[in-house]
Every structure is written in C-alpha cells, then in structure tokens.
PDB file of C-alpha atoms in Angstrom:
ATOM      1  CA  MET T 400      -4.955 -29.626   8.213  1.00 37.00           C
ATOM      2  CA  THR T 401      -6.656 -26.370   7.538  1.00 38.00           C
ATOM      3  CA  THR T 402     -10.101 -26.042   6.349  1.00 37.00           C
ATOM      4  CA  SER T 403      -9.458 -23.106   5.381  1.00 42.00           C
ATOM      5  CA  SER T 404      -8.755 -21.723   1.507  1.00 60.00           C
ATOM      6  CA  LYS T 405      -6.789 -18.810   2.260  1.00 83.00           C
ATOM      7  CA  LYS T 406      -3.109 -19.360   2.523  1.00 94.00           C
ATOM      8  CA  THR T 407      -1.006 -20.433   5.071  1.00 98.00           C
ATOM      9  CA  TRP T 408       1.561 -18.105   6.297  1.00 98.00           C
ATOM     10  CA  PHE T 409       4.812 -18.542   8.684  1.00 98.00           C
ATOM     11  CA  VAL T 410       5.878 -15.622  10.210  1.00 98.00           C
ATOM     12  CA  THR T 411       9.048 -14.925  12.360  1.00 97.00           C
ATOM     13  CA  GLY T 412       9.286 -12.732  15.211  1.00 92.00           C
ATOM     14  CA  ALA T 413       6.093 -12.288  15.771  1.00 93.00           C
ATOM     15  CA  SER T 414       5.295 -11.573  19.434  1.00 88.00           C
ATOM     16  CA  LYS T 415       5.459  -7.613  18.637  1.00 84.00           C
ATOM     17  CA  GLY T 416       6.060  -4.878  16.420  1.00 86.00           C
ATOM     18  CA  LEU T 417       5.029  -5.440  13.053  1.00 89.00           C
ATOM     19  CA  GLY T 418       5.167  -9.129  13.286  1.00 92.00           C
ATOM     20  CA  LEU T 419       2.666  -9.425  15.981  1.00 93.00           C
ATOM     21  CA  LEU T 420       0.188  -7.131  13.952  1.00 94.00           C
ATOM     22  CA  LEU T 421       0.643  -9.064  10.803  1.00 96.00           C
ATOM     23  CA  VAL T 422      -0.098 -12.362  12.498  1.00 96.00           C
ATOM     24  CA  GLN T 423      -3.145 -10.710  14.160  1.00 94.00           C
ATOM     25  CA  GLN T 424      -4.199  -9.678  11.188  1.00 94.00           C
ATOM     26  CA  LEU T 425      -3.986 -12.529   8.903  1.00 96.00           C
ATOM     27  CA  LEU T 426      -6.022 -14.230  11.764  1.00 96.00           C
ATOM     28  CA  GLU T 427      -8.883 -11.620  11.633  1.00 94.00           C
ATOM     29  CA  GLN T 428      -8.782 -12.210   8.036  1.00 95.00           C
ATOM     30  CA  GLY T 429      -9.019 -16.586   8.225  1.00 94.00           C
ATOM     31  CA  TYR T 430      -5.490 -17.274   7.129  1.00 96.00           C
ATOM     32  CA  ALA T 431      -3.800 -19.860   8.998  1.00 96.00           C
ATOM     33  CA  VAL T 432      -0.878 -18.456  10.801  1.00 97.00           C
ATOM     34  CA  ALA T 433       2.541 -20.495  12.722  1.00 97.00           C
ATOM     35  CA  ALA T 434       4.098 -18.067  13.734  1.00 97.00           C
ATOM     36  CA  THR T 435       7.872 -17.792  15.907  1.00 96.00           C
ATOM     37  CA  SER T 436       9.191 -16.405  19.152  1.00 94.00           C
ATOM     38  CA  ARG T 437      11.693 -17.161  21.505  1.00 89.00           C
ATOM     39  CA  ASN T 438       9.053 -17.919  23.855  1.00 90.00           C
ATOM     40  CA  ALA T 439       5.662 -19.751  22.873  1.00 89.00           C
ATOM     41  CA  ASP T 440       3.253 -18.584  25.953  1.00 88.00           C
ATOM     42  CA  ASP T 441       4.716 -15.438  25.567  1.00 88.00           C
ATOM     43  CA  LEU T 442       3.642 -15.268  21.412  1.00 91.00           C
ATOM     44  CA  ARG T 443       0.328 -16.897  22.264  1.00 90.00           C
ATOM     45  CA  ARG T 444      -0.764 -13.960  25.326  1.00 89.00           C
ATOM     46  CA  ALA T 445       0.849 -11.355  22.436  1.00 89.00           C
ATOM     47  CA  VAL T 446      -1.673 -12.116  19.766  1.00 91.00           C
ATOM     48  CA  GLY T 447      -4.343 -13.024  22.141  1.00 82.00           C
ATOM     49  CA  THR T 448      -6.848 -15.012  19.409  1.00 76.00           C
ATOM     50  CA  GLY T 449      -6.921 -17.948  16.612  1.00 74.00           C
ATOM     51  CA  THR T 450      -7.813 -21.507  17.447  1.00 82.00           C
ATOM     52  CA  PRO T 451      -5.395 -24.616  16.967  1.00 81.00           C
ATOM     53  CA  GLU T 452      -7.084 -25.246  13.497  1.00 90.00           C
ATOM     54  CA  THR T 453      -5.909 -21.566  12.274  1.00 94.00           C
ATOM     55  CA  PHE T 454      -3.144 -20.533  14.527  1.00 95.00           C
ATOM     56  CA  LEU T 455       0.352 -22.546  15.346  1.00 96.00           C
ATOM     57  CA  PRO T 456       2.478 -20.784  17.933  1.00 96.00           C
ATOM     58  CA  LEU T 457       6.399 -22.402  17.964  1.00 97.00           C
ATOM     59  CA  GLN T 458       8.970 -21.787  19.897  1.00 96.00           C
ATOM     60  CA  VAL T 459      11.942 -21.474  17.478  1.00 96.00           C
ATOM     61  CA  ASP T 460      16.106 -20.554  18.311  1.00 96.00           C
ATOM     62  CA  LEU T 461      16.439 -19.102  14.800  1.00 96.00           C
ATOM     63  CA  ALA T 462      20.036 -19.191  14.888  1.00 95.00           C
ATOM     64  CA  ASN T 463      19.533 -22.806  15.600  1.00 97.00           C
ATOM     65  CA  GLU T 464      18.810 -24.566  12.378  1.00 97.00           C
ATOM     66  CA  ALA T 465      17.630 -27.725  14.021  1.00 97.00           C
ATOM     67  CA  SER T 466      15.222 -25.649  15.599  1.00 97.00           C
ATOM     68  CA  VAL T 467      13.845 -23.666  12.454  1.00 98.00           C
ATOM     69  CA  GLY T 468      13.825 -27.416  10.556  1.00 98.00           C
ATOM     70  CA  ARG T 469      11.233 -28.944  13.096  1.00 98.00           C
ATOM     71  CA  ALA T 470       8.680 -25.853  13.233  1.00 98.00           C
ATOM     72  CA  ILE T 471       8.839 -26.092   9.399  1.00 98.00           C
ATOM     73  CA  GLN T 472       7.817 -30.060   9.451  1.00 98.00           C
ATOM     74  CA  ALA T 473       5.126 -28.644  12.494  1.00 98.00           C
ATOM     75  CA  THR T 474       3.558 -26.342  10.114  1.00 98.00           C
ATOM     76  CA  VAL T 475       3.162 -28.366   7.401  1.00 97.00           C
ATOM     77  CA  ALA T 476       1.495 -31.119   9.939  1.00 97.00           C
ATOM     78  CA  ALA T 477      -0.283 -29.046  10.438  1.00 96.00           C
ATOM     79  CA  PHE T 478      -1.464 -27.052   7.628  1.00 96.00           C
ATOM     80  CA  GLY T 479      -0.465 -29.061   4.888  1.00 96.00           C
ATOM     81  CA  ARG T 480       1.566 -26.677   3.054  1.00 97.00           C
ATOM     82  CA  ILE T 481       3.442 -23.052   3.245  1.00 98.00           C
ATOM     83  CA  ASP T 482       1.992 -20.563   0.927  1.00 98.00           C
ATOM     84  CA  VAL T 483       4.213 -17.260   2.361  1.00 98.00           C
ATOM     85  CA  VAL T 484       6.842 -17.049   4.385  1.00 98.00           C
ATOM     86  CA  VAL T 485       7.649 -13.160   6.174  1.00 98.00           C
ATOM     87  CA  ASN T 486      11.571 -13.086   7.872  1.00 97.00           C
ATOM     88  CA  ASN T 487      10.631 -10.451  10.271  1.00 95.00           C
ATOM     89  CA  ALA T 488      12.991 -11.550  13.655  1.00 93.00           C
ATOM     90  CA  GLY T 489      15.562  -9.017  13.982  1.00 92.00           C
ATOM     91  CA  TYR T 490      16.978  -6.662  16.479  1.00 90.00           C
ATOM     92  CA  GLY T 491      18.540  -3.091  16.166  1.00 89.00           C
ATOM     93  CA  LEU T 492      22.356  -2.491  17.161  1.00 92.00           C
ATOM     94  CA  ILE T 493      23.794   1.069  17.938  1.00 90.00           C
ATOM     95  CA  GLY T 494      27.344   1.385  18.353  1.00 93.00           C
ATOM     96  CA  SER T 495      30.317   2.412  16.472  1.00 93.00           C
ATOM     97  CA  LEU T 496      32.181  -0.148  13.902  1.00 94.00           C
ATOM     98  CA  GLU T 497      35.180   0.496  16.773  1.00 94.00           C
ATOM     99  CA  GLU T 498      33.196  -0.277  19.708  1.00 93.00           C
ATOM    100  CA  LEU T 499      31.135  -3.419  18.650  1.00 95.00           C
ATOM    101  CA  THR T 500      33.009  -6.022  20.082  1.00 96.00           C
ATOM    102  CA  ASP T 501      33.266  -9.530  17.646  1.00 97.00           C
ATOM    103  CA  ASP T 502      30.579 -11.048  19.334  1.00 96.00           C
ATOM    104  CA  GLU T 503      28.557  -8.577  19.790  1.00 96.00           C
ATOM    105  CA  THR T 504      28.638  -7.867  16.370  1.00 97.00           C
ATOM    106  CA  ARG T 505      28.583 -11.785  15.360  1.00 97.00           C
ATOM    107  CA  GLN T 506      25.435 -11.969  17.524  1.00 96.00           C
ATOM    108  CA  ASN T 507      23.792  -9.645  15.893  1.00 96.00           C
ATOM    109  CA  PHE T 508      24.261 -11.544  12.195  1.00 97.00           C
ATOM    110  CA  ASP T 509      23.337 -14.445  13.454  1.00 97.00           C
ATOM    111  CA  ILE T 510      19.658 -13.495  13.685  1.00 95.00           C
ATOM    112  CA  ASN T 511      19.246 -10.731  11.012  1.00 96.00           C
ATOM    113  CA  VAL T 512      21.365 -12.334   8.748  1.00 98.00           C
ATOM    114  CA  PHE T 513      21.649 -16.585   9.390  1.00 98.00           C
ATOM    115  CA  GLY T 514      18.248 -16.745  10.933  1.00 97.00           C
ATOM    116  CA  LEU T 515      17.025 -15.939   7.952  1.00 98.00           C
ATOM    117  CA  LEU T 516      18.931 -17.761   6.298  1.00 98.00           C
ATOM    118  CA  ASN T 517      17.940 -20.876   8.489  1.00 98.00           C
ATOM    119  CA  VAL T 518      14.618 -19.962   7.793  1.00 98.00           C
ATOM    120  CA  LEU T 519      15.055 -19.821   3.400  1.00 98.00           C
ATOM    121  CA  ARG T 520      17.068 -23.164   3.807  1.00 98.00           C
ATOM    122  CA  GLN T 521      14.159 -25.014   5.038  1.00 98.00           C
ATOM    123  CA  ALA T 522      10.995 -23.803   3.371  1.00 98.00           C
ATOM    124  CA  THR T 523      12.751 -23.598   0.427  1.00 98.00           C
ATOM    125  CA  PRO T 524      11.949 -27.625  -0.162  1.00 98.00           C
ATOM    126  CA  GLN T 525       8.047 -27.443   0.332  1.00 98.00           C
ATOM    127  CA  LEU T 526       8.014 -24.549  -1.505  1.00 98.00           C
ATOM    128  CA  ARG T 527       9.740 -25.918  -4.398  1.00 98.00           C
ATOM    129  CA  ALA T 528       7.681 -28.960  -4.186  1.00 97.00           C
ATOM    130  CA  GLN T 529       4.362 -27.025  -4.325  1.00 97.00           C
ATOM    131  CA  GLN T 530       5.913 -25.188  -7.508  1.00 97.00           C
ATOM    132  CA  ALA T 531       4.531 -21.762  -5.485  1.00 97.00           C
ATOM    133  CA  GLY T 532       5.354 -19.289  -2.643  1.00 97.00           C
ATOM    134  CA  ARG T 533       5.552 -16.064  -1.406  1.00 98.00           C
ATOM    135  CA  VAL T 534       8.613 -14.925   0.394  1.00 98.00           C
ATOM    136  CA  PHE T 535       9.184 -11.560   2.711  1.00 98.00           C
ATOM    137  CA  ASN T 536      12.084 -10.738   3.975  1.00 98.00           C
ATOM    138  CA  ILE T 537      12.298  -7.574   6.144  1.00 96.00           C
ATOM    139  CA  SER T 538      15.497  -5.257   5.420  1.00 97.00           C
ATOM    140  CA  SER T 539      15.534  -1.614   6.691  1.00 94.00           C
ATOM    141  CA  ILE T 540      15.881   1.783   4.770  1.00 95.00           C
ATOM    142  CA  GLY T 541      19.339   0.999   6.655  1.00 94.00           C
ATOM    143  CA  GLY T 542      19.949  -1.868   3.759  1.00 97.00           C
ATOM    144  CA  PHE T 543      19.839   0.204   1.098  1.00 97.00           C
ATOM    145  CA  SER T 544      21.688   3.326   2.262  1.00 95.00           C
ATOM    146  CA  GLY T 545      24.112   3.180   5.144  1.00 93.00           C
ATOM    147  CA  ASN T 546      24.877   6.803   6.331  1.00 89.00           C
ATOM    148  CA  PHE T 547      23.320   6.886   9.419  1.00 85.00           C
ATOM    149  CA  SER T 548      26.854   6.944  11.596  1.00 86.00           C
ATOM    150  CA  GLY T 549      26.230   4.772  14.778  1.00 90.00           C
ATOM    151  CA  PHE T 550      24.404   1.842  12.644  1.00 92.00           C
ATOM    152  CA  GLY T 551      27.873   0.578  10.329  1.00 94.00           C
ATOM    153  CA  VAL T 552      26.719  -3.160  11.674  1.00 96.00           C
ATOM    154  CA  TYR T 553      23.170  -3.472  11.552  1.00 95.00           C
ATOM    155  CA  CYS T 554      23.255  -1.448   8.579  1.00 96.00           C
ATOM    156  CA  ALA T 555      25.280  -4.659   7.032  1.00 98.00           C
ATOM    157  CA  THR T 556      23.116  -7.340   8.270  1.00 98.00           C
ATOM    158  CA  LYS T 557      20.367  -5.471   6.644  1.00 97.00           C
ATOM    159  CA  PHE T 558      22.282  -4.876   3.566  1.00 98.00           C
ATOM    160  CA  ALA T 559      23.164  -8.595   3.254  1.00 98.00           C
ATOM    161  CA  VAL T 560      19.557  -9.522   3.398  1.00 98.00           C
ATOM    162  CA  ALA T 561      19.194  -6.788   0.383  1.00 98.00           C
ATOM    163  CA  GLY T 562      21.500  -8.996  -1.364  1.00 98.00           C
ATOM    164  CA  LEU T 563      20.960 -12.524  -0.203  1.00 98.00           C
ATOM    165  CA  THR T 564      16.956 -11.864  -1.432  1.00 98.00           C
ATOM    166  CA  GLU T 565      17.997 -10.523  -4.880  1.00 98.00           C
ATOM    167  CA  SER T 566      19.898 -13.616  -5.801  1.00 98.00           C
ATOM    168  CA  TYR T 567      17.398 -15.995  -3.783  1.00 98.00           C
ATOM    169  CA  ALA T 568      14.661 -14.729  -5.884  1.00 98.00           C
ATOM    170  CA  ALA T 569      16.734 -15.755  -9.729  1.00 98.00           C
ATOM    171  CA  GLU T 570      17.328 -18.797  -7.921  1.00 98.00           C
ATOM    172  CA  VAL T 571      13.932 -20.285  -7.382  1.00 98.00           C
ATOM    173  CA  ALA T 572      11.915 -18.040  -9.912  1.00 98.00           C
ATOM    174  CA  ARG T 573      11.279 -21.263 -12.048  1.00 98.00           C
ATOM    175  CA  PHE T 574       9.795 -22.733  -9.051  1.00 98.00           C
ATOM    176  CA  GLY T 575       7.145 -20.190  -9.124  1.00 97.00           C
ATOM    177  CA  ILE T 576       8.599 -18.389  -5.625  1.00 98.00           C
ATOM    178  CA  ARG T 577       8.649 -14.870  -5.377  1.00 98.00           C
ATOM    179  CA  ALA T 578      10.703 -12.890  -3.081  1.00 98.00           C
ATOM    180  CA  THR T 579      10.581  -9.253  -1.955  1.00 98.00           C
ATOM    181  CA  VAL T 580      13.143  -7.537  -0.618  1.00 98.00           C
ATOM    182  CA  VAL T 581      11.107  -5.257   2.352  1.00 97.00           C
ATOM    183  CA  TYR T 582      12.783  -1.293   3.058  1.00 97.00           C
ATOM    184  CA  PRO T 583      10.947  -0.420   5.594  1.00 94.00           C
ATOM    185  CA  GLY T 584      11.374   3.880   7.164  1.00 88.00           C
ATOM    186  CA  TYR T 585      10.628   4.180  10.834  1.00 83.00           C
ATOM    187  CA  PHE T 586       7.462   2.443  11.725  1.00 73.00           C
ATOM    188  CA  ARG T 587       5.606   3.003  15.068  1.00 66.00           C
ATOM    189  CA  THR T 588       6.861  -0.554  17.087  1.00 62.00           C
ATOM    190  CA  GLU T 589       8.916  -1.583  19.825  1.00 61.00           C
ATOM    191  CA  PHE T 590      11.810  -2.016  17.442  1.00 55.00           C
ATOM    192  CA  LEU T 591      13.561   1.161  19.173  1.00 51.00           C
ATOM    193  CA  SER T 592      13.243  -0.093  22.820  1.00 54.00           C
ATOM    194  CA  ALA T 593      15.577  -1.403  25.261  1.00 54.00           C
ATOM    195  CA  GLY T 594      14.206  -5.516  24.320  1.00 58.00           C
ATOM    196  CA  SER T 595      15.025  -4.390  20.365  1.00 59.00           C
ATOM    197  CA  VAL T 596      17.983  -3.034  20.200  1.00 73.00           C
ATOM    198  CA  SER T 597      21.641  -3.596  22.013  1.00 80.00           C
ATOM    199  CA  THR T 598      24.266  -0.969  22.266  1.00 85.00           C
ATOM    200  CA  PRO T 599      28.110  -0.941  23.217  1.00 86.00           C
ATOM    201  CA  GLN T 600      29.052  -3.367  26.089  1.00 87.00           C
ATOM    202  CA  GLN T 601      32.253  -0.889  25.968  1.00 88.00           C
ATOM    203  CA  PRO T 602      31.317   2.510  24.805  1.00 88.00           C
ATOM    204  CA  ILE T 603      34.705   5.056  23.586  1.00 91.00           C
ATOM    205  CA  ASP T 604      33.941   8.437  24.553  1.00 88.00           C
ATOM    206  CA  ALA T 605      35.203   9.823  21.455  1.00 89.00           C
ATOM    207  CA  TYR T 606      31.865   8.586  19.723  1.00 88.00           C
ATOM    208  CA  GLN T 607      29.777  11.351  20.964  1.00 83.00           C
ATOM    209  CA  GLU T 608      28.382  11.605  17.750  1.00 84.00           C
ATOM    210  CA  VAL T 609      27.262   7.541  18.299  1.00 85.00           C
ATOM    211  CA  ARG T 610      26.014   8.859  21.787  1.00 81.00           C
ATOM    212  CA  ASP T 611      24.118  11.373  20.666  1.00 79.00           C
ATOM    213  CA  THR T 612      22.443   9.781  17.656  1.00 76.00           C
ATOM    214  CA  GLN T 613      21.877   6.947  20.480  1.00 73.00           C
ATOM    215  CA  ALA T 614      20.342   9.224  22.547  1.00 73.00           C
ATOM    216  CA  ALA T 615      18.066  10.665  20.095  1.00 71.00           C
ATOM    217  CA  HIS T 616      16.059   7.326  18.803  1.00 62.00           C
ATOM    218  CA  GLU T 617      15.800   6.208  22.619  1.00 68.00           C
ATOM    219  CA  GLN T 618      14.418   9.385  24.024  1.00 65.00           C
ATOM    220  CA  GLU T 619      13.198  11.408  20.790  1.00 59.00           C
ATOM    221  CA  ILE T 620      12.221   9.135  17.909  1.00 63.00           C
ATOM    222  CA  ASN T 621      11.287   6.142  20.089  1.00 63.00           C
ATOM    223  CA  GLY T 622       7.182   6.138  20.055  1.00 56.00           C
ATOM    224  CA  GLN T 623       6.999   9.066  17.430  1.00 61.00           C
ATOM    225  CA  GLN T 624       7.833   7.473  14.377  1.00 69.00           C
ATOM    226  CA  PRO T 625       5.483   8.440  11.559  1.00 65.00           C
ATOM    227  CA  GLY T 626       4.789   4.850  10.008  1.00 77.00           C
ATOM    228  CA  ASP T 627       1.421   2.923  10.860  1.00 88.00           C
ATOM    229  CA  PRO T 628       2.398  -0.531  11.185  1.00 89.00           C
ATOM    230  CA  ALA T 629      -1.334  -1.521  10.694  1.00 90.00           C
ATOM    231  CA  LYS T 630      -0.965   0.148   7.249  1.00 91.00           C
ATOM    232  CA  ALA T 631       2.433  -1.203   6.648  1.00 92.00           C
ATOM    233  CA  VAL T 632       1.260  -4.876   7.265  1.00 94.00           C
ATOM    234  CA  ALA T 633      -1.802  -4.857   5.420  1.00 94.00           C
ATOM    235  CA  LEU T 634       0.123  -3.400   2.546  1.00 96.00           C
ATOM    236  CA  LEU T 635       1.755  -7.028   2.763  1.00 96.00           C
ATOM    237  CA  ILE T 636      -0.957  -8.677   2.894  1.00 96.00           C
ATOM    238  CA  GLU T 637      -2.486  -7.525   0.204  1.00 96.00           C
ATOM    239  CA  ILE T 638       1.332  -7.473  -2.001  1.00 97.00           C
ATOM    240  CA  SER T 639       1.268 -11.503  -1.579  1.00 96.00           C
ATOM    241  CA  ALA T 640      -1.760 -12.086  -3.131  1.00 94.00           C
ATOM    242  CA  VAL T 641      -0.571 -10.201  -6.551  1.00 95.00           C
ATOM    243  CA  GLU T 642       0.902 -12.608  -9.939  1.00 93.00           C
ATOM    244  CA  GLN T 643       4.222 -10.517  -9.973  1.00 95.00           C
ATOM    245  CA  PRO T 644       5.141  -8.606  -6.551  1.00 97.00           C
ATOM    246  CA  PRO T 645       7.937  -6.332  -6.508  1.00 98.00           C
ATOM    247  CA  LEU T 646      11.273  -7.257  -5.881  1.00 98.00           C
ATOM    248  CA  SER T 647      11.889  -4.606  -3.662  1.00 98.00           C
ATOM    249  CA  LEU T 648       9.256  -2.911  -1.811  1.00 98.00           C
ATOM    250  CA  PHE T 649      10.222   0.391   0.221  1.00 97.00           C
ATOM    251  CA  LEU T 650       7.649   1.302   3.011  1.00 95.00           C
ATOM    252  CA  GLY T 651       6.825   4.788   4.189  1.00 92.00           C
ATOM    253  CA  PRO T 652       7.674   8.276   2.618  1.00 91.00           C
ATOM    254  CA  ASP T 653      10.965   8.585   4.855  1.00 94.00           C
ATOM    255  CA  ALA T 654      12.527   5.484   3.017  1.00 95.00           C
ATOM    256  CA  TYR T 655      11.638   6.214  -0.224  1.00 95.00           C
ATOM    257  CA  GLN T 656      12.937   9.727   0.548  1.00 94.00           C
ATOM    258  CA  VAL T 657      16.304   8.650   1.555  1.00 94.00           C
ATOM    259  CA  ALA T 658      15.892   5.543  -1.044  1.00 97.00           C
ATOM    260  CA  GLY T 659      15.785   8.822  -3.352  1.00 97.00           C
ATOM    261  CA  GLN T 660      18.692  10.223  -1.843  1.00 97.00           C
ATOM    262  CA  LYS T 661      21.207   7.447  -2.241  1.00 97.00           C
ATOM    263  CA  ILE T 662      20.259   7.162  -5.960  1.00 98.00           C
ATOM    264  CA  ALA T 663      21.164  10.726  -6.475  1.00 98.00           C
ATOM    265  CA  ALA T 664      23.928  10.543  -5.195  1.00 97.00           C
ATOM    266  CA  VAL T 665      25.342   7.045  -6.598  1.00 98.00           C
ATOM    267  CA  GLN T 666      24.260   8.644 -10.276  1.00 98.00           C
ATOM    268  CA  GLN T 667      26.356  11.167  -9.523  1.00 98.00           C
ATOM    269  CA  ASP T 668      29.584   9.381  -8.439  1.00 98.00           C
ATOM    270  CA  MET T 669      29.396   7.267 -11.100  1.00 98.00           C
ATOM    271  CA  GLU T 670      28.811  10.600 -13.660  1.00 98.00           C
ATOM    272  CA  GLN T 671      31.646  11.909 -12.050  1.00 97.00           C
ATOM    273  CA  TRP T 672      34.222   9.596 -13.081  1.00 97.00           C
ATOM    274  CA  LYS T 673      32.295   7.691 -15.874  1.00 97.00           C
ATOM    275  CA  VAL T 674      34.960   8.844 -18.672  1.00 97.00           C
ATOM    276  CA  GLN T 675      38.079   7.137 -16.310  1.00 96.00           C
ATOM    277  CA  ALA T 676      36.316   3.957 -14.850  1.00 97.00           C
ATOM    278  CA  THR T 677      34.539   3.213 -18.064  1.00 95.00           C
ATOM    279  CA  ALA T 678      38.454   2.918 -19.456  1.00 95.00           C
ATOM    280  CA  THR T 679      40.084   0.168 -17.874  1.00 94.00           C
ATOM    281  CA  ASP T 680      39.579  -2.317 -20.255  1.00 93.00           C
ATOM    282  CA  PHE T 681      41.998  -3.852 -21.843  1.00 92.00           C
ATOM    283  CA  ALA T 682      43.069  -2.181 -24.881  1.00 88.00           C
ATOM    284  CA  VAL T 683      41.950  -3.356 -28.631  1.00 85.00           C
ATOM    285  CA  ALA T 684      44.703  -4.242 -31.132  1.00 77.00           C
TER     286      ALA T 684
END
C-alpha cells in the first residue's frame, strides 16, 4: 500500500494523449496512479516515470468486464483504495451512417461506451464502500452537439457517455461519489492520427462532404488543434479536489462556442413551437 497521503487515481487509455499527460502530471505531483492500456509495456515506455510504490501499469481489455475487474482488484490491492476514476479510453470514427457497417459501429460503442460502463460497474462498489470518490467520464463536444458531418456514430457514443454520466451522478450522489462529464474541444493530441481514428472499410462515393471532413481532420486540423492538453489535465486535477465538482465540464474556447450555439438553437426551436408543443395534455374537464 502506498505511503503517499495523496489520492489514488485509476486512468484508462493512458498510453497517449490526454490520458498519458494526466498520468505523468499525477506522478510528478506524488499521486498514486493505476493506468490501463492494451499493452502494459507500451504504457511503461510512454509514461517513463513512476515507481512500484506510486505507479501500476495494467494491461486491460476494456471490452472484457472480467479483465476490467482484475484491474480494479489489482489497484485496490496495491494502493488500498481508489479515489478518482478517469474513463479516458476511446477512439474516433469518421464515416457517414450509411457507410459504416454494423461491426464498425458496434466496435466503437464497445470501447467508447461499454468499456466505460465496465469500469463503472467494477469500480463503483469500491467507491461506494469508501463513501467517497470522483469520476471523470471523457466525452467530447461531439457528445453535446452532433452537428458534425461524418461523425454520427462517434457522436452517438459520446452522447451516450454524457447521458449515462448524468444518471450515474444522480444514482451515486448519496454515497459521496461525484461524477463529471467532460466535453473537450480540439486539443493537440494524437487523437486524429491513424492509430486513434478509424474510417469506413466500404466508403460510398456519394458522400464527398464526409471525405472532405476526413481529409481536413487528417491533413489540416491534426497537429494544429488550439487546445493545450497539459492545461486540460491540470484543470482535471484541480477540479478533483473541490467539494462540489461540476456535472458538466466544457474544455476549450471552441467547446464553449459550439455548446453556446447548440443551446441557442435548442431554445429557438423550443420557443418557435412552444404554443403547439405545450398544448398536448389531455383536456381538463
């Protein structure tokens, strides 16, 4: 068990991107960290720091609940408790809804949604027994607004993350557990690189707009994202310590802009049809 008085974190998808930077900052600040990846050796090399007393690299198949359960058990055995869970693992999928096969779609849901649910199901009994814990579920601004051509399935997975986080927060509040859904905008990580985003195996020529979106993300946006991921993970660490963390956390000026546009559009639709849409109850005698 760690002798550090600081909290123990459990972070998925930790071999690159936001997850990797988060683990590195946590270790530098003396936290105990259990981190997951599909390959533990790759994770050790990527992190490049930490001791057995503070760092537990775990090879986990998030789509396999038994594998996730073993990781949670190993974390508790090593550090005695889990204070903060960060469901960061996930990957992008660019393709129109017509193009993407059932297998491609389900694979995206398996990692982005069901893998996250596996972690929640396995970690919550520990958090509940402690009567304390923080959970950060990483969605995307594409989980708040789906107005992104070619990202329909990916957005659907991230909308699911947002919805289940809100319900989870309501379910576990009485146990002292606080949950936050995080909506990042564009941050300069490997998210748009070949290993982190998939495209249709059977593209359809008619969807030129989707191909243009794909090319723009791969050739123009990748490596030029405005967000500094180091600042994003520093904010997560800061928020983990506050008494009442936000249920919804938008990260980046671009995320705020998109969210504001979505909120305004919803309000406009509501007002436009308010009279008719609120006249749908049974008539009172």
